[in-house]
């Protein structure tokens, strides 16, 4: 089974009421879809299929949440999606979850949606934003670093935008220059602007 030790650590660090919920969901996920992956994204537990998120779970001070990335396409609609973050509202015990067979069915449906290339509804209608002009300092630095320039050309427009916004937001030339240096080093390594947060 593809188990990430960071998920073990996450569950162990949560409030006592939440641990049985998270542990139970994790077991049902692995039984329903043995070939999925685990990760930590945005400081919460993420279950992915070939790198694409289909289910996330998190625990807070007084409740836990389980969120199917495709929403009602996977769950069929639960009626409590708007009560809190997650597909089933605020979870305070395993009894708040659907029964195992129903939950497993939702997990299999979510995995099938990923396999079919279906975009989550909240992302399907998202229009791509136009690319920003590349700051001159970054252009000059990329010209001097062929490896970084090659990676830059292969980055998705949204990832190039993140770098351009970050450098463009610098208030002082010194700050912009420092960011250009960091950006080129990260780009040469194939990293996105927010790479530090992708597995936190």
PDB file of C-alpha atoms in Angstrom:
ATOM      1  CA  UNK A   1       0.000   0.000   0.000  1.00  0.00           C
ATOM      2  CA  UNK A   2       1.169   3.523  -0.809  1.00  0.00           C
ATOM      3  CA  UNK A   3       1.264   5.039   2.652  1.00  0.00           C
ATOM      4  CA  UNK A   4       3.028   8.297   3.354  1.00  0.00           C
ATOM      5  CA  UNK A   5       4.628   8.544   6.826  1.00  0.00           C
ATOM      6  CA  UNK A   6       3.670  12.224   6.879  1.00  0.00           C
ATOM      7  CA  UNK A   7       0.035  11.133   6.966  1.00  0.00           C
ATOM      8  CA  UNK A   8       0.776   8.958  10.003  1.00  0.00           C
ATOM      9  CA  UNK A   9       2.355  11.998  11.665  1.00  0.00           C
ATOM     10  CA  UNK A  10      -0.575  14.231  10.700  1.00  0.00           C
ATOM     11  CA  UNK A  11      -3.143  11.847  12.182  1.00  0.00           C
ATOM     12  CA  UNK A  12      -1.106  11.377  15.365  1.00  0.00           C
ATOM     13  CA  UNK A  13      -0.905  15.148  15.834  1.00  0.00           C
ATOM     14  CA  UNK A  14      -4.661  15.759  15.649  1.00  0.00           C
ATOM     15  CA  UNK A  15      -7.172  16.032  18.498  1.00  0.00           C
ATOM     16  CA  UNK A  16      -8.175  12.677  20.055  1.00  0.00           C
ATOM     17  CA  UNK A  17     -11.733  12.867  18.649  1.00  0.00           C
ATOM     18  CA  UNK A  18     -10.380  13.268  15.097  1.00  0.00           C
ATOM     19  CA  UNK A  19      -7.899  10.415  14.973  1.00  0.00           C
ATOM     20  CA  UNK A  20     -10.496   7.612  14.628  1.00  0.00           C
ATOM     21  CA  UNK A  21     -12.244   9.548  11.839  1.00  0.00           C
ATOM     22  CA  UNK A  22      -9.072  10.110   9.855  1.00  0.00           C
ATOM     23  CA  UNK A  23      -7.789   6.579  10.440  1.00  0.00           C
ATOM     24  CA  UNK A  24     -11.096   5.057   9.368  1.00  0.00           C
ATOM     25  CA  UNK A  25     -11.346   7.135   6.190  1.00  0.00           C
ATOM     26  CA  UNK A  26      -7.772   6.252   5.313  1.00  0.00           C
ATOM     27  CA  UNK A  27      -8.480   2.526   5.649  1.00  0.00           C
ATOM     28  CA  UNK A  28     -11.629   2.717   3.521  1.00  0.00           C
ATOM     29  CA  UNK A  29      -9.744   4.659   0.837  1.00  0.00           C
ATOM     30  CA  UNK A  30      -7.002   2.024   0.620  1.00  0.00           C
ATOM     31  CA  UNK A  31      -9.511  -0.836   0.563  1.00  0.00           C
ATOM     32  CA  UNK A  32     -11.599   0.815  -2.159  1.00  0.00           C
ATOM     33  CA  UNK A  33      -8.667   1.998  -4.277  1.00  0.00           C
ATOM     34  CA  UNK A  34      -5.419   0.180  -3.375  1.00  0.00           C
ATOM     35  CA  UNK A  35      -3.325   1.849  -6.086  1.00  0.00           C
ATOM     36  CA  UNK A  36      -3.827   5.480  -5.062  1.00  0.00           C
ATOM     37  CA  UNK A  37      -1.184   7.713  -3.474  1.00  0.00           C
ATOM     38  CA  UNK A  38      -1.104   9.693  -0.250  1.00  0.00           C
ATOM     39  CA  UNK A  39       0.384  13.145   0.178  1.00  0.00           C
ATOM     40  CA  UNK A  40       0.256  16.261   2.293  1.00  0.00           C
ATOM     41  CA  UNK A  41      -1.019  19.298   0.366  1.00  0.00           C
ATOM     42  CA  UNK A  42      -1.930  22.674   1.799  1.00  0.00           C
ATOM     43  CA  UNK A  43      -1.084  21.240   5.244  1.00  0.00           C
ATOM     44  CA  UNK A  44      -3.819  18.576   4.981  1.00  0.00           C
ATOM     45  CA  UNK A  45      -4.035  14.940   3.914  1.00  0.00           C
ATOM     46  CA  UNK A  46      -4.557  14.406   0.191  1.00  0.00           C
ATOM     47  CA  UNK A  47      -5.372  11.223  -1.686  1.00  0.00           C
ATOM     48  CA  UNK A  48      -4.335  11.306  -5.323  1.00  0.00           C
ATOM     49  CA  UNK A  49      -4.596   9.176  -8.432  1.00  0.00           C
ATOM     50  CA  UNK A  50      -1.607   9.499 -10.770  1.00  0.00           C
ATOM     51  CA  UNK A  51      -0.791  12.775  -9.053  1.00  0.00           C
ATOM     52  CA  UNK A  52      -4.306  14.231  -9.355  1.00  0.00           C
ATOM     53  CA  UNK A  53      -6.234  15.025  -6.191  1.00  0.00           C
ATOM     54  CA  UNK A  54      -9.573  13.284  -5.726  1.00  0.00           C
ATOM     55  CA  UNK A  55     -10.092  13.424  -1.950  1.00  0.00           C
ATOM     56  CA  UNK A  56      -8.776  15.480   0.933  1.00  0.00           C
ATOM     57  CA  UNK A  57      -9.247  15.228   4.678  1.00  0.00           C
ATOM     58  CA  UNK A  58      -8.365  17.534   7.516  1.00  0.00           C
ATOM     59  CA  UNK A  59      -8.945  17.922  11.229  1.00  0.00           C
ATOM     60  CA  UNK A  60      -9.355  21.136  13.171  1.00  0.00           C
ATOM     61  CA  UNK A  61      -9.857  22.007  16.819  1.00  0.00           C
ATOM     62  CA  UNK A  62     -13.468  20.836  17.048  1.00  0.00           C
ATOM     63  CA  UNK A  63     -14.282  19.031  13.812  1.00  0.00           C
ATOM     64  CA  UNK A  64     -12.852  17.110  10.901  1.00  0.00           C
ATOM     65  CA  UNK A  65     -13.701  17.431   7.223  1.00  0.00           C
ATOM     66  CA  UNK A  66     -13.669  15.148   4.216  1.00  0.00           C
ATOM     67  CA  UNK A  67     -13.709  16.815   0.807  1.00  0.00           C
ATOM     68  CA  UNK A  68     -14.296  15.062  -2.510  1.00  0.00           C
ATOM     69  CA  UNK A  69     -12.582  17.213  -5.142  1.00  0.00           C
ATOM     70  CA  UNK A  70     -15.309  16.468  -7.714  1.00  0.00           C
ATOM     71  CA  UNK A  71     -18.057  17.261  -5.204  1.00  0.00           C
ATOM     72  CA  UNK A  72     -21.505  15.927  -6.056  1.00  0.00           C
ATOM     73  CA  UNK A  73     -20.158  14.161  -9.152  1.00  0.00           C
ATOM     74  CA  UNK A  74     -18.520  11.733  -6.733  1.00  0.00           C
ATOM     75  CA  UNK A  75     -20.923  11.838  -3.775  1.00  0.00           C
ATOM     76  CA  UNK A  76     -24.236  12.271  -5.562  1.00  0.00           C
ATOM     77  CA  UNK A  77     -24.816  15.291  -3.309  1.00  0.00           C
ATOM     78  CA  UNK A  78     -24.928  15.087   0.472  1.00  0.00           C
ATOM     79  CA  UNK A  79     -27.044  18.141   1.290  1.00  0.00           C
ATOM     80  CA  UNK A  80     -24.550  19.411   3.852  1.00  0.00           C
ATOM     81  CA  UNK A  81     -21.706  20.529   1.590  1.00  0.00           C
ATOM     82  CA  UNK A  82     -22.257  24.168   2.547  1.00  0.00           C
ATOM     83  CA  UNK A  83     -22.245  23.658   6.310  1.00  0.00           C
ATOM     84  CA  UNK A  84     -18.473  23.543   6.604  1.00  0.00           C
ATOM     85  CA  UNK A  85     -15.395  22.801   4.589  1.00  0.00           C
ATOM     86  CA  UNK A  86     -15.977  19.370   3.162  1.00  0.00           C
ATOM     87  CA  UNK A  87     -18.550  17.092   1.580  1.00  0.00           C
ATOM     88  CA  UNK A  88     -20.184  15.911   4.801  1.00  0.00           C
ATOM     89  CA  UNK A  89     -20.228  18.999   6.997  1.00  0.00           C
ATOM     90  CA  UNK A  90     -18.562  18.978  10.396  1.00  0.00           C
ATOM     91  CA  UNK A  91     -17.415  15.514  11.419  1.00  0.00           C
ATOM     92  CA  UNK A  92     -16.981  14.827  15.118  1.00  0.00           C
ATOM     93  CA  UNK A  93     -16.984  11.011  15.134  1.00  0.00           C
ATOM     94  CA  UNK A  94     -16.830   8.126  12.638  1.00  0.00           C
ATOM     95  CA  UNK A  95     -20.614   7.837  13.019  1.00  0.00           C
ATOM     96  CA  UNK A  96     -20.947  11.089  11.050  1.00  0.00           C
ATOM     97  CA  UNK A  97     -19.493   9.382   7.961  1.00  0.00           C
ATOM     98  CA  UNK A  98     -21.512   7.412   5.402  1.00  0.00           C
ATOM     99  CA  UNK A  99     -21.368   3.650   5.939  1.00  0.00           C
ATOM    100  CA  UNK A 100     -18.289   1.915   4.572  1.00  0.00           C
ATOM    101  CA  UNK A 101     -19.959   0.549   1.445  1.00  0.00           C
ATOM    102  CA  UNK A 102     -21.379   3.940   0.495  1.00  0.00           C
ATOM    103  CA  UNK A 103     -18.101   5.731   1.197  1.00  0.00           C
ATOM    104  CA  UNK A 104     -16.157   3.135  -0.796  1.00  0.00           C
ATOM    105  CA  UNK A 105     -18.550   3.639  -3.713  1.00  0.00           C
ATOM    106  CA  UNK A 106     -17.902   7.387  -3.647  1.00  0.00           C
ATOM    107  CA  UNK A 107     -14.147   6.801  -3.561  1.00  0.00           C
ATOM    108  CA  UNK A 108     -14.318   4.469  -6.569  1.00  0.00           C
ATOM    109  CA  UNK A 109     -16.456   7.012  -8.426  1.00  0.00           C
ATOM    110  CA  UNK A 110     -13.973   9.798  -7.618  1.00  0.00           C
ATOM    111  CA  UNK A 111     -11.067   7.706  -8.901  1.00  0.00           C
ATOM    112  CA  UNK A 112     -13.022   6.864 -12.071  1.00  0.00           C
ATOM    113  CA  UNK A 113     -13.648  10.585 -12.654  1.00  0.00           C
ATOM    114  CA  UNK A 114      -9.917  11.267 -12.437  1.00  0.00           C
ATOM    115  CA  UNK A 115      -9.178   8.378 -14.801  1.00  0.00           C
ATOM    116  CA  UNK A 116     -11.742   9.740 -17.270  1.00  0.00           C
ATOM    117  CA  UNK A 117     -10.104  13.170 -17.190  1.00  0.00           C
ATOM    118  CA  UNK A 118     -13.189  14.894 -15.794  1.00  0.00           C
ATOM    119  CA  UNK A 119     -12.405  18.307 -14.336  1.00  0.00           C
ATOM    120  CA  UNK A 120     -13.931  19.196 -10.968  1.00  0.00           C
ATOM    121  CA  UNK A 121     -16.949  21.503 -11.460  1.00  0.00           C
ATOM    122  CA  UNK A 122     -15.264  24.373  -9.599  1.00  0.00           C
ATOM    123  CA  UNK A 123     -12.395  24.243 -12.098  1.00  0.00           C
ATOM    124  CA  UNK A 124     -14.172  23.260 -15.319  1.00  0.00           C
ATOM    125  CA  UNK A 125     -15.438  26.760 -16.114  1.00  0.00           C
ATOM    126  CA  UNK A 126     -12.323  28.586 -15.013  1.00  0.00           C
ATOM    127  CA  UNK A 127     -11.020  30.753 -17.840  1.00  0.00           C
ATOM    128  CA  UNK A 128      -7.255  31.029 -18.202  1.00  0.00           C
ATOM    129  CA  UNK A 129      -5.935  34.478 -17.415  1.00  0.00           C
ATOM    130  CA  UNK A 130      -3.774  36.228 -19.982  1.00  0.00           C
ATOM    131  CA  UNK A 131      -0.032  35.942 -19.482  1.00  0.00           C
ATOM    132  CA  UNK A 132       1.732  38.836 -17.805  1.00  0.00           C
ATOM    133  CA  UNK A 133       4.683  40.595 -19.388  1.00  0.00           C
ATOM    134  CA  UNK A 134       7.899  39.004 -18.131  1.00  0.00           C
ATOM    135  CA  UNK A 135       9.894  41.474 -15.994  1.00  0.00           C
ATOM    136  CA  UNK A 136      12.999  42.634 -17.830  1.00  0.00           C
ATOM    137  CA  UNK A 137      15.292  41.471 -15.029  1.00  0.00           C
ATOM    138  CA  UNK A 138      13.909  37.943 -15.293  1.00  0.00           C
ATOM    139  CA  UNK A 139      14.186  37.959 -19.094  1.00  0.00           C
ATOM    140  CA  UNK A 140      17.846  39.020 -18.871  1.00  0.00           C
ATOM    141  CA  UNK A 141      18.622  36.385 -16.234  1.00  0.00           C
ATOM    142  CA  UNK A 142      16.925  33.617 -18.244  1.00  0.00           C
ATOM    143  CA  UNK A 143      18.929  34.623 -21.317  1.00  0.00           C
ATOM    144  CA  UNK A 144      22.091  33.915 -19.313  1.00  0.00           C
ATOM    145  CA  UNK A 145      20.883  30.540 -18.023  1.00  0.00           C
ATOM    146  CA  UNK A 146      19.906  28.149 -20.856  1.00  0.00           C
ATOM    147  CA  UNK A 147      18.791  25.424 -18.465  1.00  0.00           C
ATOM    148  CA  UNK A 148      16.385  27.758 -16.658  1.00  0.00           C
ATOM    149  CA  UNK A 149      15.230  29.214 -19.986  1.00  0.00           C
ATOM    150  CA  UNK A 150      14.337  25.734 -21.219  1.00  0.00           C
ATOM    151  CA  UNK A 151      12.324  24.960 -18.108  1.00  0.00           C
ATOM    152  CA  UNK A 152      10.664  28.390 -18.277  1.00  0.00           C
ATOM    153  CA  UNK A 153       9.467  27.694 -21.816  1.00  0.00           C
ATOM    154  CA  UNK A 154       7.878  24.430 -20.655  1.00  0.00           C
ATOM    155  CA  UNK A 155       6.084  25.893 -17.615  1.00  0.00           C
ATOM    156  CA  UNK A 156       2.316  26.253 -17.732  1.00  0.00           C
ATOM    157  CA  UNK A 157       1.151  29.867 -18.222  1.00  0.00           C
ATOM    158  CA  UNK A 158      -0.263  29.931 -14.685  1.00  0.00           C
ATOM    159  CA  UNK A 159       3.139  29.008 -13.229  1.00  0.00           C
ATOM    160  CA  UNK A 160       4.929  31.640 -15.291  1.00  0.00           C
ATOM    161  CA  UNK A 161       2.352  34.163 -14.086  1.00  0.00           C
ATOM    162  CA  UNK A 162       3.116  33.323 -10.450  1.00  0.00           C
ATOM    163  CA  UNK A 163       6.790  34.129 -10.966  1.00  0.00           C
ATOM    164  CA  UNK A 164       6.024  37.336 -12.888  1.00  0.00           C
ATOM    165  CA  UNK A 165       3.577  38.532 -10.211  1.00  0.00           C
ATOM    166  CA  UNK A 166       6.009  37.779  -7.393  1.00  0.00           C
ATOM    167  CA  UNK A 167       8.856  39.679  -9.013  1.00  0.00           C
ATOM    168  CA  UNK A 168       6.585  42.484 -10.209  1.00  0.00           C
ATOM    169  CA  UNK A 169       5.195  43.037  -6.706  1.00  0.00           C
ATOM    170  CA  UNK A 170       8.641  43.909  -5.314  1.00  0.00           C
ATOM    171  CA  UNK A 171       8.663  47.499  -4.052  1.00  0.00           C
ATOM    172  CA  UNK A 172      12.433  48.047  -4.326  1.00  0.00           C
ATOM    173  CA  UNK A 173      14.859  47.202  -7.120  1.00  0.00           C
ATOM    174  CA  UNK A 174      17.018  45.284  -4.630  1.00  0.00           C
ATOM    175  CA  UNK A 175      14.096  43.075  -3.668  1.00  0.00           C
ATOM    176  CA  UNK A 176      13.208  42.475  -7.305  1.00  0.00           C
ATOM    177  CA  UNK A 177      16.815  41.523  -8.093  1.00  0.00           C
ATOM    178  CA  UNK A 178      16.928  39.111  -5.170  1.00  0.00           C
ATOM    179  CA  UNK A 179      13.672  37.506  -6.305  1.00  0.00           C
ATOM    180  CA  UNK A 180      14.980  37.181  -9.861  1.00  0.00           C
ATOM    181  CA  UNK A 181      18.025  35.320  -8.541  1.00  0.00           C
ATOM    182  CA  UNK A 182      15.886  32.964  -6.463  1.00  0.00           C
ATOM    183  CA  UNK A 183      13.424  32.484  -9.314  1.00  0.00           C
ATOM    184  CA  UNK A 184      16.074  31.513 -11.851  1.00  0.00           C
ATOM    185  CA  UNK A 185      17.643  29.041  -9.414  1.00  0.00           C
ATOM    186  CA  UNK A 186      14.254  27.433  -8.704  1.00  0.00           C
ATOM    187  CA  UNK A 187      13.235  27.403 -12.356  1.00  0.00           C
ATOM    188  CA  UNK A 188      16.506  25.712 -13.315  1.00  0.00           C
ATOM    189  CA  UNK A 189      15.599  22.972 -10.812  1.00  0.00           C
ATOM    190  CA  UNK A 190      12.153  22.600 -12.393  1.00  0.00           C
ATOM    191  CA  UNK A 191      10.367  24.158  -9.422  1.00  0.00           C
ATOM    192  CA  UNK A 192       7.162  26.150  -9.482  1.00  0.00           C
ATOM    193  CA  UNK A 193       6.979  29.451  -7.633  1.00  0.00           C
ATOM    194  CA  UNK A 194       5.125  27.937  -4.657  1.00  0.00           C
ATOM    195  CA  UNK A 195       7.068  24.663  -4.547  1.00  0.00           C
ATOM    196  CA  UNK A 196       7.720  25.062  -0.814  1.00  0.00           C
ATOM    197  CA  UNK A 197       4.018  24.676  -0.061  1.00  0.00           C
ATOM    198  CA  UNK A 198       3.152  21.818  -2.392  1.00  0.00           C
ATOM    199  CA  UNK A 199       3.964  19.084   0.135  1.00  0.00           C
ATOM    200  CA  UNK A 200       3.356  20.849   3.427  1.00  0.00           C
TER     201      UNK A 200
END
